[in-house]
Coordinates of C-alpha atoms and ligand atoms in Angstrom, one line a residue:
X1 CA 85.9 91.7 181.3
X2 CA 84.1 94.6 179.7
X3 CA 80.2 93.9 178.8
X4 CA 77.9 96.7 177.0
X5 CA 74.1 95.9 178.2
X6 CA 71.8 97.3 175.7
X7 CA 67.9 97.1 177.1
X8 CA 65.1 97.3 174.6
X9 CA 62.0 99.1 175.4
X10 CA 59.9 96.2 176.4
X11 CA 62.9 96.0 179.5
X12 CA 62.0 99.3 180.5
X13 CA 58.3 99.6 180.1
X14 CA 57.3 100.0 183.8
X15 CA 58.4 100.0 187.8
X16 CA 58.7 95.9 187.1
X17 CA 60.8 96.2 184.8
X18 CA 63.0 99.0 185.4
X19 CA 63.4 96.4 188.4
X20 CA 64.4 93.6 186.5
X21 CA 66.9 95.5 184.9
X22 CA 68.2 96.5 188.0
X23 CA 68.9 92.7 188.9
X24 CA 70.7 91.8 185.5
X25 CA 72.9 94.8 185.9
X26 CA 73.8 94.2 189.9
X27 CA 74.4 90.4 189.1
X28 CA 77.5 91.3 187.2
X29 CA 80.1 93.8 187.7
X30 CA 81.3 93.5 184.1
X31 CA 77.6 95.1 183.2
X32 CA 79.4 98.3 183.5
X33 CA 78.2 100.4 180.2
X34 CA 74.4 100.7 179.9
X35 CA 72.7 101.9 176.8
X36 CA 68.8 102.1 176.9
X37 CA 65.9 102.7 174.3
X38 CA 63.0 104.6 175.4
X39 CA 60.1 102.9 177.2
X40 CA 58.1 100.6 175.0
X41 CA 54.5 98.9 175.5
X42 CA 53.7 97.1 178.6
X43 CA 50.9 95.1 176.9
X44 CA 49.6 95.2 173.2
X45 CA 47.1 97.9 173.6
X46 CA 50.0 100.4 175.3
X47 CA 52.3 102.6 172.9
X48 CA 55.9 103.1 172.8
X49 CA 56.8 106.8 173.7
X50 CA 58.8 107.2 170.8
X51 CA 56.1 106.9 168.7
X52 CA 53.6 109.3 170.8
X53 CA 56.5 111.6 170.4
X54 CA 56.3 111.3 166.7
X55 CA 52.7 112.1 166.9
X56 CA 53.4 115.0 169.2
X57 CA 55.5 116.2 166.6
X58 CA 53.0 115.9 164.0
X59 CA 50.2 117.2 166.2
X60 CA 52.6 120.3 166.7
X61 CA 53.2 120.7 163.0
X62 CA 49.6 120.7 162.3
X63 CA 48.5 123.2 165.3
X64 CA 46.1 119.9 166.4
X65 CA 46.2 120.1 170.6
X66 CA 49.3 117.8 171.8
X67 CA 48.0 118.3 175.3
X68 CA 46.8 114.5 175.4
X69 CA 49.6 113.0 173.8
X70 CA 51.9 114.4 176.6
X71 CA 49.7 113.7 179.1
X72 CA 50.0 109.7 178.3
X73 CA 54.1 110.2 178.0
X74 CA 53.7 112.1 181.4
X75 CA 51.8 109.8 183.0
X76 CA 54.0 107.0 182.1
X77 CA 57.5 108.4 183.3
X78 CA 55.9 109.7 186.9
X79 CA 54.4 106.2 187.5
X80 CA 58.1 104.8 186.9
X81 CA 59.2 107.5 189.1
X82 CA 57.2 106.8 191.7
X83 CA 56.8 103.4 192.2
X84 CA 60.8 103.8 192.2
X85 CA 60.6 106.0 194.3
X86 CA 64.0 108.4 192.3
X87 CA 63.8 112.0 192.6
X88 CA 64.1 113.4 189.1
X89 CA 62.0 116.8 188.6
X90 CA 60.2 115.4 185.7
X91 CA 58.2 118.2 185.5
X92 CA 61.1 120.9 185.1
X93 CA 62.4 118.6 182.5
X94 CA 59.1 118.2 180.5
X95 CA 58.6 121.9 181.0
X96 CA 61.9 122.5 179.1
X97 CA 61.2 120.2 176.4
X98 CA 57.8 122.1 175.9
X99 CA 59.7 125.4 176.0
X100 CA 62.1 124.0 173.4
X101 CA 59.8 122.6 171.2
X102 CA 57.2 125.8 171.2
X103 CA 60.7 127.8 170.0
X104 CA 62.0 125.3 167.9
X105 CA 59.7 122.0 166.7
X106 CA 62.5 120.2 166.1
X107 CA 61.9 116.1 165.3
X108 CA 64.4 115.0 166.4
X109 CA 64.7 116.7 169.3
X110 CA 61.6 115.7 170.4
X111 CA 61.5 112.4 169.8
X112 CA 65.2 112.1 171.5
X113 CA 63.4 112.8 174.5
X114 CA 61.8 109.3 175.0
X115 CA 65.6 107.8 175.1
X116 CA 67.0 111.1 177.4
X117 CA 64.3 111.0 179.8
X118 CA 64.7 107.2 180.4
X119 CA 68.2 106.8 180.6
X120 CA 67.9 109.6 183.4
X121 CA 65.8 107.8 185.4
X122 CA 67.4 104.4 184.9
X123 CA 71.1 105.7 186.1
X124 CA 69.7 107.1 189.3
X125 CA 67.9 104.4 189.7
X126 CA 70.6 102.0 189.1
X127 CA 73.0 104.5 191.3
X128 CA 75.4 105.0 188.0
X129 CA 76.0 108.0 186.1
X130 CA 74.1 109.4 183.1
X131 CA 76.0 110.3 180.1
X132 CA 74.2 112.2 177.1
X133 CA 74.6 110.5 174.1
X134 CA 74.7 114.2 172.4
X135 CA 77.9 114.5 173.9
X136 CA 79.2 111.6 172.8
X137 CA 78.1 110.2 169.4
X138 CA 78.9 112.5 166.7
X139 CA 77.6 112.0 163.6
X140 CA 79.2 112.9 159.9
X141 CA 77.3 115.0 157.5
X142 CA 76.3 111.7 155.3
X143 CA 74.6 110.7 159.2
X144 CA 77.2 107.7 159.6
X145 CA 78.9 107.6 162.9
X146 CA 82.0 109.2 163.4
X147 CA 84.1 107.0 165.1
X148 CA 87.1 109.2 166.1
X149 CA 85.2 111.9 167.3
X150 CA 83.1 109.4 169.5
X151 CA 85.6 108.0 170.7
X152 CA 87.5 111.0 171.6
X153 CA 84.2 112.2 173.9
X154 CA 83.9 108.5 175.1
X155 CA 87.5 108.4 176.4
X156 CA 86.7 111.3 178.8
X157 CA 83.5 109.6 180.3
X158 CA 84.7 106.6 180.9
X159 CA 87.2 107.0 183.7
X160 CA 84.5 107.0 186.9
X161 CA 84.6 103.8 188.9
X162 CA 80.8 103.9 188.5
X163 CA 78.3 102.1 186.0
X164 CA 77.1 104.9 183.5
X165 CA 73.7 104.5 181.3
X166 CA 73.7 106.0 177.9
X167 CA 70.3 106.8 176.2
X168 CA 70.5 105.1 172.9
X169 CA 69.1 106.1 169.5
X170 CA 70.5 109.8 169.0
X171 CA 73.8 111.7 169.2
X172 CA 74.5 115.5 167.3
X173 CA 75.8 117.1 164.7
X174 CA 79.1 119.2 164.1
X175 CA 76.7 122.0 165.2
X176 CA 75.8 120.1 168.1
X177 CA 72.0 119.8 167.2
X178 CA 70.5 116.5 168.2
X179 CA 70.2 114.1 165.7
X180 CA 68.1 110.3 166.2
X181 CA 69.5 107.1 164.0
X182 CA 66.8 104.9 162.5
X183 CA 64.4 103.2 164.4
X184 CA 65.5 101.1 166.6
X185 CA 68.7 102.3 166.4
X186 CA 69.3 101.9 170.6
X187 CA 71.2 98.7 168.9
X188 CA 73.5 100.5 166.8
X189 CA 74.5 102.6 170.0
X190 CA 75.2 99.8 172.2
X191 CA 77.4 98.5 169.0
X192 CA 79.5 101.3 168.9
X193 CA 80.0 101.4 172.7
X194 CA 81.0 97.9 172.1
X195 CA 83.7 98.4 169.6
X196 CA 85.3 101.6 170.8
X197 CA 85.6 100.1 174.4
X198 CA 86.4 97.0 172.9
X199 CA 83.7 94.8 174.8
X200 CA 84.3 91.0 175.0
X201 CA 80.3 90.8 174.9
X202 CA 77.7 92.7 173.8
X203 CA 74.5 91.9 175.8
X204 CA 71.3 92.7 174.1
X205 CA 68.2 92.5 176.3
X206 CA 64.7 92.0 174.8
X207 CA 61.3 90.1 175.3
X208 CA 62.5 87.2 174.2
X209 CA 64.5 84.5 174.8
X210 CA 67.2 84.9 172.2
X211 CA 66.2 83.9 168.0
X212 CA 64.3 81.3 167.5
X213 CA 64.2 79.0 164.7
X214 CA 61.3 80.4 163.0
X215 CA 58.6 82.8 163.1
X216 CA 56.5 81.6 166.4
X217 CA 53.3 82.4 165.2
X218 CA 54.1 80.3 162.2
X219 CA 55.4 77.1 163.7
X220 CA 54.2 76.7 167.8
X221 CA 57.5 77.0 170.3
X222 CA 59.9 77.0 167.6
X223 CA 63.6 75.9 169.0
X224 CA 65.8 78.4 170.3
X225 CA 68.8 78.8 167.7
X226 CA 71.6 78.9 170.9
X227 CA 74.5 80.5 168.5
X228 CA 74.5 81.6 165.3
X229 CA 77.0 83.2 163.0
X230 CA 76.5 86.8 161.6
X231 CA 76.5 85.7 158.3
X232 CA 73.8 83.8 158.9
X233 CA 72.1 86.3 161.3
X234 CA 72.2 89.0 158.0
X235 CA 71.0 86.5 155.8
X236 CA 68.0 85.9 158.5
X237 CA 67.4 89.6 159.0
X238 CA 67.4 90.7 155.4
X239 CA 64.8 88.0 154.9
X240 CA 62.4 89.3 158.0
X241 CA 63.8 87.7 161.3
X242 CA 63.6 91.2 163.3
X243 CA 66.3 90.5 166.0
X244 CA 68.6 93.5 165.8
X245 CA 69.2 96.7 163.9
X246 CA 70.7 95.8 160.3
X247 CA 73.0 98.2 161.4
X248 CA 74.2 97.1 164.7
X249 CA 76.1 94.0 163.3
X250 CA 79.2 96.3 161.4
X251 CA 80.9 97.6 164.3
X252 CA 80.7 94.5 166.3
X253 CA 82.0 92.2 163.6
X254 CA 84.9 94.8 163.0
X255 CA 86.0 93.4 166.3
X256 CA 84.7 90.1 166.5
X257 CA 82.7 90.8 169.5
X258 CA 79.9 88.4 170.3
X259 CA 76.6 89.5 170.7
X260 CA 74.4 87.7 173.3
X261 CA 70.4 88.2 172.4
X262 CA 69.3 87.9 176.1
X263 CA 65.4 87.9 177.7
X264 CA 65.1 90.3 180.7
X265 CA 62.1 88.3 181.4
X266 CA 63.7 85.1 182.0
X267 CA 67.8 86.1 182.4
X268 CA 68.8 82.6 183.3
X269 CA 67.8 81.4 179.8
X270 CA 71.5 81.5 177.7
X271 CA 69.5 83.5 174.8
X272 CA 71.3 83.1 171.5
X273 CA 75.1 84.0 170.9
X274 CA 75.8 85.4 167.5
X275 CA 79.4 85.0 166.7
X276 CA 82.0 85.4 164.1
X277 CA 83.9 82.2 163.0
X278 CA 81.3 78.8 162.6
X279 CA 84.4 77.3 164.9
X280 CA 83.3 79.1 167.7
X281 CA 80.2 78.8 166.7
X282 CA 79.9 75.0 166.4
X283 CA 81.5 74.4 169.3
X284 CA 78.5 76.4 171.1
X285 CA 76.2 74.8 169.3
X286 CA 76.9 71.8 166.9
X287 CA 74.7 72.5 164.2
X288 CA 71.4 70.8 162.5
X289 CA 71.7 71.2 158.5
X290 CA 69.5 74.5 158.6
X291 CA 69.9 77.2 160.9
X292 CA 67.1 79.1 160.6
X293 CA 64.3 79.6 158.4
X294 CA 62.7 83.0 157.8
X295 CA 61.2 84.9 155.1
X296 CA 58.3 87.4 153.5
X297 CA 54.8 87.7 151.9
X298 CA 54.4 90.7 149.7
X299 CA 56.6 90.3 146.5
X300 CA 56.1 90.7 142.7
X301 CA 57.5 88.4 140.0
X302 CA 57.6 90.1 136.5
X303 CA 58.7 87.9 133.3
X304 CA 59.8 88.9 130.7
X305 CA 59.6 87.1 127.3
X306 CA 61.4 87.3 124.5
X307 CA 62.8 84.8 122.2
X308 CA 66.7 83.7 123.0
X309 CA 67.0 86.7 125.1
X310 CA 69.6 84.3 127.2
X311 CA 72.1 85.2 124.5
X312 CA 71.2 88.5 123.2
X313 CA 73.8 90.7 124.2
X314 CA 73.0 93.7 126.8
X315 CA 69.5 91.9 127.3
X316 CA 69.5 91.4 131.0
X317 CA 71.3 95.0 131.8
X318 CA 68.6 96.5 130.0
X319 CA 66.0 95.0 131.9
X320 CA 67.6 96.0 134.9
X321 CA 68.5 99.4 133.6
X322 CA 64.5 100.3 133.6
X323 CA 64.1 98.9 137.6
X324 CA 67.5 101.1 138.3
X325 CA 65.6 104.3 136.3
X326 CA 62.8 103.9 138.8
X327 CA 64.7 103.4 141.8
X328 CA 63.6 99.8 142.3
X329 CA 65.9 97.5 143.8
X330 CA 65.8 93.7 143.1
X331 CA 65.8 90.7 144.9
X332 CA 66.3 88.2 142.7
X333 CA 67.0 87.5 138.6
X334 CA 66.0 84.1 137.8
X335 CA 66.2 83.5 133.9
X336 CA 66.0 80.9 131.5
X337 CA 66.2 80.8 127.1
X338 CA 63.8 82.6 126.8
X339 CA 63.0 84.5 129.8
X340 CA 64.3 87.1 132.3
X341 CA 61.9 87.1 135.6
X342 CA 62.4 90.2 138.3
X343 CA 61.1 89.7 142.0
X344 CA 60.4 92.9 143.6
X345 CA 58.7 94.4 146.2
X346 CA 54.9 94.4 145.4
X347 CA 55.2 97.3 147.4
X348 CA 58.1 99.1 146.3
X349 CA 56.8 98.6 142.2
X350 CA 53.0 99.5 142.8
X351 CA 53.3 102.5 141.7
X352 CA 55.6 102.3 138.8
X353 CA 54.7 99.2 137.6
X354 CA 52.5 100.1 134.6
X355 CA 55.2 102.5 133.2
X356 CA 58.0 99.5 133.9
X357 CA 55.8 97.6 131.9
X358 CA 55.3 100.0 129.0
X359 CA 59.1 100.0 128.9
X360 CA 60.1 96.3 129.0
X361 CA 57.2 96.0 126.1
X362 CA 57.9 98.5 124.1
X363 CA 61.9 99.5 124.7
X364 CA 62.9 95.9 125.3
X365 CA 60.7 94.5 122.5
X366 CA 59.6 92.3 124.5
X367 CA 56.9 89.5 123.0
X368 CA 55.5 89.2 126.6
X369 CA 55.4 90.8 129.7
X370 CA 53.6 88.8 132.7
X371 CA 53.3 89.9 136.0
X372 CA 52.7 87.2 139.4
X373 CA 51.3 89.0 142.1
X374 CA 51.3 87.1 145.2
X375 CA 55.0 85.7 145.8
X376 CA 56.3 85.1 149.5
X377 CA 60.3 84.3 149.6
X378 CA 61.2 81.6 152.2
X379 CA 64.8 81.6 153.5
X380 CA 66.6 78.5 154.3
X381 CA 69.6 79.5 155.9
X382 CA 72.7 77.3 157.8
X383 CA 76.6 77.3 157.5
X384 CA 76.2 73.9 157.5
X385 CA 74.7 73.5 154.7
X386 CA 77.7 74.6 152.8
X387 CA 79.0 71.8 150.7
X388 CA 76.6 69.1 151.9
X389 CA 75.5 67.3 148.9
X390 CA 71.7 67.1 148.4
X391 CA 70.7 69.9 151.0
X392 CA 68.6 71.8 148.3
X393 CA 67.6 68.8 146.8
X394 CA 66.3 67.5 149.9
X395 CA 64.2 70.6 150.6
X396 CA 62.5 70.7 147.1
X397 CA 61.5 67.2 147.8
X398 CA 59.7 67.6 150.9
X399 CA 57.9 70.9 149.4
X400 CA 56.6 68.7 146.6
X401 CA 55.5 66.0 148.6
X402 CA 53.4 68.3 150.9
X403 CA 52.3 69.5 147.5
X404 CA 53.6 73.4 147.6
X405 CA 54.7 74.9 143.9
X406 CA 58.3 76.2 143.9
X407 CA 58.0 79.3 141.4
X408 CA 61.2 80.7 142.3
X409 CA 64.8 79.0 143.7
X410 CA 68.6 81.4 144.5
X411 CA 71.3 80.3 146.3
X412 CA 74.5 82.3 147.0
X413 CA 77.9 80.3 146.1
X414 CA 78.5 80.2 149.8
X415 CA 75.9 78.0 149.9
X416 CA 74.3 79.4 153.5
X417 CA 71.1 80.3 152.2
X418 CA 68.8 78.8 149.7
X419 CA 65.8 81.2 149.0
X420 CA 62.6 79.6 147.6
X421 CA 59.5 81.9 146.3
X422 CA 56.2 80.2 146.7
X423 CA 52.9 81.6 146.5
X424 CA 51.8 83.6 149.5
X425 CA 49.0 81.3 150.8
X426 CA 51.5 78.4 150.9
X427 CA 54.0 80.9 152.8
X428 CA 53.4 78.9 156.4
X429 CA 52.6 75.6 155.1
X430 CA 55.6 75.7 153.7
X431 CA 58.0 76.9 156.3
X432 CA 56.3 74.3 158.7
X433 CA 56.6 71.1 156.3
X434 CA 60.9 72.6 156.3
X435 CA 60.8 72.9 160.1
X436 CA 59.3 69.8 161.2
X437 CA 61.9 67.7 158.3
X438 CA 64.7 69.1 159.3
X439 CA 64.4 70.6 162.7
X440 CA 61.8 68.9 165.0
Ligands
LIG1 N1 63.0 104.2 170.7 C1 63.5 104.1 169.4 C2 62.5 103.4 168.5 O1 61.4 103.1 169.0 C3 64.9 103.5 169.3 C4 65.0 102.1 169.9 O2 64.1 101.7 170.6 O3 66.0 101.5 169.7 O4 62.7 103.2 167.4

């Protein structure tokens, strides 16, 4: 049994819970490959040292004084040290990176650092080794992974008896130059483990207790979804639910490898499996009709009017066309006779949109451009809702009955996911009337 344990920066935030760590990965001797963030916060008013090294960067770039910044990363890594009492020479290795930086300000470099630094001081303190993910994960010009090369480096670092912890987040270049994924890419580096070392389970630690049904702060102790498919986890994700990197999900699904979302605060709690077939799925977790329900404030509807434009030729393409000129992608298309509506982000448009509109009036010939300002998208998604008759019809029903306005209705033929656009003061109201129907 071969697990990759991926732990978020909340896991390793302090002493505690460099700790806590320590007792997941001892309580399993399948925990063998380790991939860590950087640390995060340890309470709301605390800051993740990947972003105080983005501000170093900055501070750096704009000759302000950085001295202040890395005195709070500082602080934080000797007061893991030593209440852990491990022996790294953090101040060599900060006095390299300084040295580096002052020849070289490199970004990504720096903010590498966060992950490096704390992936040292977890493998010593977990007695495994440390592996530098710049020697391992090589990326291709167009910054995907690539996989051969990886795995090539892998192959030779995998053949000690011991646990090894890989920073997550960066890797390098053909030239060997460091180079950092998105944020929160420490995900997409414990995926990639996964697949080339073809894991049976990929273990992704966090501060919570798996994915819950909805948004907590929207609907109070929401159920915890116990497995989910990754369709459904994509459909969730795009729509807001911020579980994993968009990006971790490909190489894991390539193999069919199950990811378990697990809380290092409470490790006994099963967390959420996300799977690939609803089989294995349902036999985890026999479904209610809805999965999960997620969603967004923030988007744009704008409708345009023109008389029979359903069956004018080119109409709807050349709508489009004017979005695709100003780099604007789309979420949805909802027409009718006489209409073509576009939902957008409010924030993507706000700065085109008087030009789109000058071009659907006076290109399209439009008779009426209107624009709706406050639209929030609700996802309903479930693989069970796939061919159940009256699903949808269902949902609209309790929406009008707690009175909320549907302006805007998609669903996908595979019938997972039915998204509904309300207006964005009846966002919550609305995902709460759909939890407590169908869920509670
Ligand atoms: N430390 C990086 C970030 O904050 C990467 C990660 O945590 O996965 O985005």
């Amino acid at each position: 049994m071969v697990k990759i344990v991926k732990f978020g920066g909340s896991s390793v935030a302090n002493a505690e819970q460099f700790k806590k760590v320590k007792g997941i990965v001892d309580a399993d001797s399948a925990r063998k490959y380790i991939v860590t963030s950087a640390c995060g916060k340890e309470s709301k008013e605390d800051y993740k040292i990947t972003d105080l090294l983005y501000i170093a960067h900055t501070h750096i770039k704009y000759k302000v004084s950085v001295d202040d910044i890395f005195d709070m990363i500082e602080k934080k890594y000797h007061s893991i040290k030593d209440s852990l009492g491990i022996k790294i020479d953090l101040d060599a290795e900060f006095k390299k990176i300084k040295e580096d930086i002052e020849y070289d300000n490199d970004v990504d470099y720096l903010v590498s650092r966060g992950e490096y630094l704390t992936a040292r001081m977890l493998a010593e303190y977990l007695n495994a080794e440390f592996v530098d993910a710049k020697d391992i994960f090589k990326f291709n010009y167009d910054l995907s992974i690539n996989m051969e090369k990886t795995n090539e480096a892998l192959q030779k670092v995998i053949k000690t008896d011991k646990k090894i912890v890989f920073p997550g987040f960066y890797g390098s270049m053909a030239d060997g130059k460091i180079k950092v994924m998105s944020r929160g890419g420490s995900d997409i580096t414990g995926s990639i483990l996964a697949n080339l070392l073809n894991a049976d389970i990929y273990e992704n630690w966090t501060d919570v207790s798996g994915i819950l049904v909805c948004d907590p702060r929207i609907v109070n102790d929401p159920h915890r979804i116990r497995a989910i498919t990754y369709n459904e986890l994509r459909e969730m994700s795009y729509m807001g639910a911020n579980v994993l990197h968009e990006d971790a999900v490909f190489p894991v699904v390539e193999k069919k490898i199950p990811i378990n979302i697990k809380n290092t605060n409470s490790p006994d709690n099963p967390g959420t499996m996300i799977m690939f077939s609803c089989e294995e799925v349902d036999k985890e977790n026999p479904p209610y009709p809805i999965t999960g329900i997620t969603g967004k404030k923030g988007f744009m509807v704008i409708t345009c009017i023109k008389n029979h434009s359903a069956s004018e030729v080119g109409f709807l393409r050349r709508v489009l066309s004017i979005f695709e000129k100003f780099n604007i992608s789309i979420e949805s298309v909802p027409t009718s006779i006489d209409s073509v509506s576009v939902v957008v982000e409010s924030n993507k448009v706000k700065k085109v949109l008087y030009e789109i509109l000058a071009e659907l009036k006076d290109n399209l010939k439009c008779d009426d451009v209107h624009v709706y300002e406050n639209l929030a998208l609700i996802a309903v998604v479930g693989r069970a809702m796939a061919n159940k008759r009256g699903m949808s019809g269902q949902i609209f029903a309790e929406l009008g009955a707690n009175d909320i306005n549907i302006k805007t209705i998609s669903q996908g033929s595979d019938e997972i996911c039915i998204v509904l656009g309300v207006d964005g003061s009846e966002f919550e109201k609305a995902i709460q009337c759909i939890y407590k129907k169908f869920i509670d």
